[in-house]
Amino acid sequence: MAGLRIGNGYDLHTLVEGRDLILGGVKIDHSKGLLGHSDADVLTHAIMDALLGALSLGDIGHYFPPTDDRWKGADSLKLLDQVYQLVKSKGWQLVNLDSVILAERPKMKPHLPMMREKIAAVMGVEPETIGIKATTNEKQDAVGAEGAIAVHAVVLLEKV
Ligand code: MG
């Protein structure tokens, strides 16, 4: 087997009133938040799916099913910690990851450095290896209508 593996992750959560907006472990002040069984941290979920995908280990729904009350309101950074421990236990480590948040509002840019730091800290890697970008959806589709936030993520792993 080659010493490199690539993984791709995607997630989308619905924006609703009465929920906190948490992305990359950062609570962002906004009139709406993301709906979900856990804290609905869509960025961290996409990153977890990319990590699992790189090693063909399934997806986060397999490890943290929404039917399981243990994950109700769960801090997704704690789930990321478990997923990356699994990756490391298989003999792999992160080279780098890149992601893009699709959100019409609020402005993500001021929060990106803290998201990178939080994710890097959980994974025990340098923030320079964590890429997080943000774009609007040009008012198109559910994301553009502020009905949802979506994230694409890609990771590269190397055999230790
Ligand atoms: Mg999710």
mmCIF file of C-alpha atoms and ligand atoms in Angstrom:
data_model
loop_
_atom_site.group_PDB
_atom_site.id
_atom_site.type_symbol
_atom_site.label_atom_id
_atom_site.label_comp_id
_atom_site.label_asym_id
_atom_site.label_seq_id
_atom_site.Cartn_x
_atom_site.Cartn_y
_atom_site.Cartn_z
ATOM 1 C CA MET A 1 0.000 0.000 0.000
ATOM 2 C CA ALA A 2 1.245 3.479 -0.857
ATOM 3 C CA GLY A 3 2.252 5.673 2.063
ATOM 4 C CA LEU A 4 -0.317 8.377 1.345
ATOM 5 C CA ARG A 5 -4.124 8.399 1.507
ATOM 6 C CA ILE A 6 -6.558 11.162 0.550
ATOM 7 C CA GLY A 7 -10.026 11.594 2.052
ATOM 8 C CA ASN A 8 -13.022 13.746 1.196
ATOM 9 C CA GLY A 9 -15.830 14.845 3.520
ATOM 10 C CA TYR A 10 -19.043 16.799 3.084
ATOM 11 C CA ASP A 11 -21.754 17.825 5.524
ATOM 12 C CA LEU A 12 -24.701 20.217 5.678
ATOM 13 C CA HIS A 13 -26.852 21.267 8.625
ATOM 14 C CA THR A 14 -30.030 23.356 8.711
ATOM 15 C CA LEU A 15 -29.979 26.819 10.324
ATOM 16 C CA VAL A 16 -32.751 27.365 12.870
ATOM 17 C CA GLU A 17 -33.562 29.854 15.608
ATOM 18 C CA GLY A 18 -32.886 28.874 19.202
ATOM 19 C CA ARG A 19 -29.643 26.956 18.593
ATOM 20 C CA ASP A 20 -26.000 27.972 19.090
ATOM 21 C CA LEU A 21 -23.875 28.354 15.956
ATOM 22 C CA ILE A 22 -20.706 26.316 16.505
ATOM 23 C CA LEU A 23 -18.099 25.834 13.773
ATOM 24 C CA GLY A 24 -14.704 24.280 14.394
ATOM 25 C CA GLY A 25 -15.472 24.386 18.104
ATOM 26 C CA VAL A 26 -15.947 28.168 17.995
ATOM 27 C CA LYS A 27 -19.264 29.600 19.170
ATOM 28 C CA ILE A 28 -20.211 32.372 16.742
ATOM 29 C CA ASP A 29 -22.660 35.099 17.687
ATOM 30 C CA HIS A 30 -25.616 34.831 15.271
ATOM 31 C CA SER A 31 -29.423 34.912 15.301
ATOM 32 C CA LYS A 32 -29.588 31.253 14.233
ATOM 33 C CA GLY A 33 -27.654 28.053 14.877
ATOM 34 C CA LEU A 34 -27.311 24.637 13.295
ATOM 35 C CA LEU A 35 -29.810 21.883 13.947
ATOM 36 C CA GLY A 36 -28.460 18.461 14.855
ATOM 37 C CA HIS A 37 -28.269 15.670 17.405
ATOM 38 C CA SER A 38 -24.791 16.741 18.568
ATOM 39 C CA ASP A 39 -23.671 20.382 18.679
ATOM 40 C CA ALA A 40 -24.103 20.210 14.852
ATOM 41 C CA ASP A 41 -20.568 21.494 14.206
ATOM 42 C CA VAL A 42 -20.742 20.963 10.450
ATOM 43 C CA LEU A 43 -17.070 21.862 9.872
ATOM 44 C CA THR A 44 -15.793 19.325 12.372
ATOM 45 C CA HIS A 45 -18.192 16.704 10.978
ATOM 46 C CA ALA A 46 -16.901 17.158 7.421
ATOM 47 C CA ILE A 47 -13.309 16.873 8.666
ATOM 48 C CA MET A 48 -14.136 13.663 10.557
ATOM 49 C CA ASP A 49 -15.741 12.151 7.470
ATOM 50 C CA ALA A 50 -12.675 13.061 5.396
ATOM 51 C CA LEU A 51 -10.387 11.390 7.955
ATOM 52 C CA LEU A 52 -12.506 8.239 8.028
ATOM 53 C CA GLY A 53 -12.869 8.263 4.252
ATOM 54 C CA ALA A 54 -9.108 8.390 3.738
ATOM 55 C CA LEU A 55 -8.809 4.985 5.412
ATOM 56 C CA SER A 56 -12.125 3.571 4.114
ATOM 57 C CA LEU A 57 -13.387 3.380 7.695
ATOM 58 C CA GLY A 58 -16.970 4.409 6.927
ATOM 59 C CA ASP A 59 -18.544 7.649 8.118
ATOM 60 C CA ILE A 60 -19.338 9.391 11.398
ATOM 61 C CA GLY A 61 -22.935 8.156 11.371
ATOM 62 C CA HIS A 62 -21.505 4.659 11.887
ATOM 63 C CA TYR A 63 -19.428 5.642 14.942
ATOM 64 C CA PHE A 64 -21.755 8.262 16.456
ATOM 65 C CA PRO A 65 -25.318 7.350 15.368
ATOM 66 C CA PRO A 66 -27.938 10.078 15.955
ATOM 67 C CA THR A 67 -30.143 7.424 17.542
ATOM 68 C CA ASP A 68 -27.631 7.065 20.409
ATOM 69 C CA ASP A 69 -28.356 9.396 23.355
ATOM 70 C CA ARG A 70 -24.641 9.411 24.270
ATOM 71 C CA TRP A 71 -24.043 11.848 21.389
ATOM 72 C CA LYS A 72 -26.980 14.158 22.176
ATOM 73 C CA GLY A 73 -25.542 17.672 22.374
ATOM 74 C CA ALA A 74 -22.043 16.219 22.059
ATOM 75 C CA ASP A 75 -19.012 18.499 21.660
ATOM 76 C CA SER A 76 -17.913 17.561 18.137
ATOM 77 C CA LEU A 77 -14.272 18.354 18.956
ATOM 78 C CA LYS A 78 -14.390 15.426 21.392
ATOM 79 C CA LEU A 79 -15.695 13.220 18.582
ATOM 80 C CA LEU A 80 -12.893 14.501 16.317
ATOM 81 C CA ASP A 81 -10.409 13.531 19.003
ATOM 82 C CA GLN A 82 -11.802 9.969 18.983
ATOM 83 C CA VAL A 83 -11.732 9.770 15.176
ATOM 84 C CA TYR A 84 -8.134 11.005 14.974
ATOM 85 C CA GLN A 85 -7.095 8.577 17.721
ATOM 86 C CA LEU A 86 -8.570 5.821 15.543
ATOM 87 C CA VAL A 87 -6.610 7.103 12.520
ATOM 88 C CA LYS A 88 -3.386 7.133 14.549
ATOM 89 C CA SER A 89 -4.104 3.670 15.968
ATOM 90 C CA LYS A 90 -4.156 2.392 12.364
ATOM 91 C CA GLY A 91 -0.657 3.823 11.856
ATOM 92 C CA TRP A 92 -1.500 7.032 9.982
ATOM 93 C CA GLN A 93 -1.074 10.747 10.678
ATOM 94 C CA LEU A 94 -2.237 14.002 9.125
ATOM 95 C CA VAL A 95 -0.103 15.700 6.472
ATOM 96 C CA ASN A 96 -2.598 18.521 6.008
ATOM 97 C CA LEU A 97 -6.275 19.192 5.589
ATOM 98 C CA ASP A 98 -8.191 21.810 3.656
ATOM 99 C CA SER A 99 -11.817 22.819 3.980
ATOM 100 C CA VAL A 100 -14.310 25.376 2.767
ATOM 101 C CA ILE A 101 -17.356 26.600 4.672
ATOM 102 C CA LEU A 102 -20.338 27.598 2.526
ATOM 103 C CA ALA A 103 -22.377 30.164 4.458
ATOM 104 C CA GLU A 104 -24.224 33.281 3.380
ATOM 105 C CA ARG A 105 -24.050 34.814 6.873
ATOM 106 C CA PRO A 106 -22.552 35.568 9.335
ATOM 107 C CA LYS A 107 -19.065 36.603 8.228
ATOM 108 C CA MET A 108 -16.728 33.688 8.907
ATOM 109 C CA LYS A 109 -13.383 35.344 8.266
ATOM 110 C CA PRO A 110 -12.859 36.795 11.777
ATOM 111 C CA HIS A 111 -13.405 33.338 13.283
ATOM 112 C CA LEU A 112 -11.218 31.226 10.982
ATOM 113 C CA PRO A 113 -7.938 31.590 12.943
ATOM 114 C CA MET A 114 -9.588 30.372 16.172
ATOM 115 C CA MET A 115 -11.219 27.438 14.349
ATOM 116 C CA ARG A 116 -7.805 26.417 12.964
ATOM 117 C CA GLU A 117 -6.234 26.656 16.403
ATOM 118 C CA LYS A 118 -8.950 24.597 18.075
ATOM 119 C CA ILE A 119 -8.884 21.822 15.478
ATOM 120 C CA ALA A 120 -5.077 21.761 15.433
ATOM 121 C CA ALA A 121 -4.989 21.534 19.235
ATOM 122 C CA VAL A 122 -7.376 18.567 19.297
ATOM 123 C CA MET A 123 -5.351 16.731 16.658
ATOM 124 C CA GLY A 124 -1.976 17.695 18.143
ATOM 125 C CA VAL A 125 -0.763 19.263 14.875
ATOM 126 C CA GLU A 126 0.432 22.698 13.805
ATOM 127 C CA PRO A 127 -2.305 25.207 12.828
ATOM 128 C CA GLU A 128 -0.411 25.641 9.519
ATOM 129 C CA THR A 129 -1.565 22.145 8.520
ATOM 130 C CA ILE A 130 -5.243 23.075 8.963
ATOM 131 C CA GLY A 131 -6.778 24.959 6.044
ATOM 132 C CA ILE A 132 -10.175 26.586 6.596
ATOM 133 C CA LYS A 133 -11.700 28.939 4.047
ATOM 134 C CA ALA A 134 -15.180 30.389 3.697
ATOM 135 C CA THR A 135 -17.345 31.542 0.818
ATOM 136 C CA THR A 136 -20.950 32.569 0.303
ATOM 137 C CA ASN A 137 -23.227 30.677 -2.080
ATOM 138 C CA GLU A 138 -24.075 33.860 -4.033
ATOM 139 C CA LYS A 139 -27.626 33.719 -2.565
ATOM 140 C CA GLN A 140 -28.308 30.450 -4.446
ATOM 141 C CA ASP A 141 -30.018 27.359 -3.032
ATOM 142 C CA ALA A 142 -30.667 26.672 0.663
ATOM 143 C CA VAL A 143 -27.222 27.872 1.734
ATOM 144 C CA GLY A 144 -27.666 31.122 -0.171
ATOM 145 C CA ALA A 145 -31.107 31.618 1.398
ATOM 146 C CA GLU A 146 -29.488 31.299 4.877
ATOM 147 C CA GLY A 147 -31.347 28.042 5.476
ATOM 148 C CA ALA A 148 -28.226 25.924 5.906
ATOM 149 C CA ILE A 149 -24.447 25.865 6.202
ATOM 150 C CA ALA A 150 -22.396 23.287 4.293
ATOM 151 C CA VAL A 151 -18.721 22.292 4.413
ATOM 152 C CA HIS A 152 -16.383 20.429 2.068
ATOM 153 C CA ALA A 153 -13.152 19.008 3.507
ATOM 154 C CA VAL A 154 -10.176 17.123 2.099
ATOM 155 C CA VAL A 155 -7.426 15.463 4.132
ATOM 156 C CA LEU A 156 -4.072 13.916 3.252
ATOM 157 C CA LEU A 157 -2.693 11.223 5.552
ATOM 158 C CA GLU A 158 0.746 9.621 5.597
ATOM 159 C CA LYS A 159 1.808 6.257 6.961
ATOM 160 C CA VAL A 160 3.809 6.792 10.141
HETATM 161 MG MG MG B 1 -23.268 16.434 10.599
#
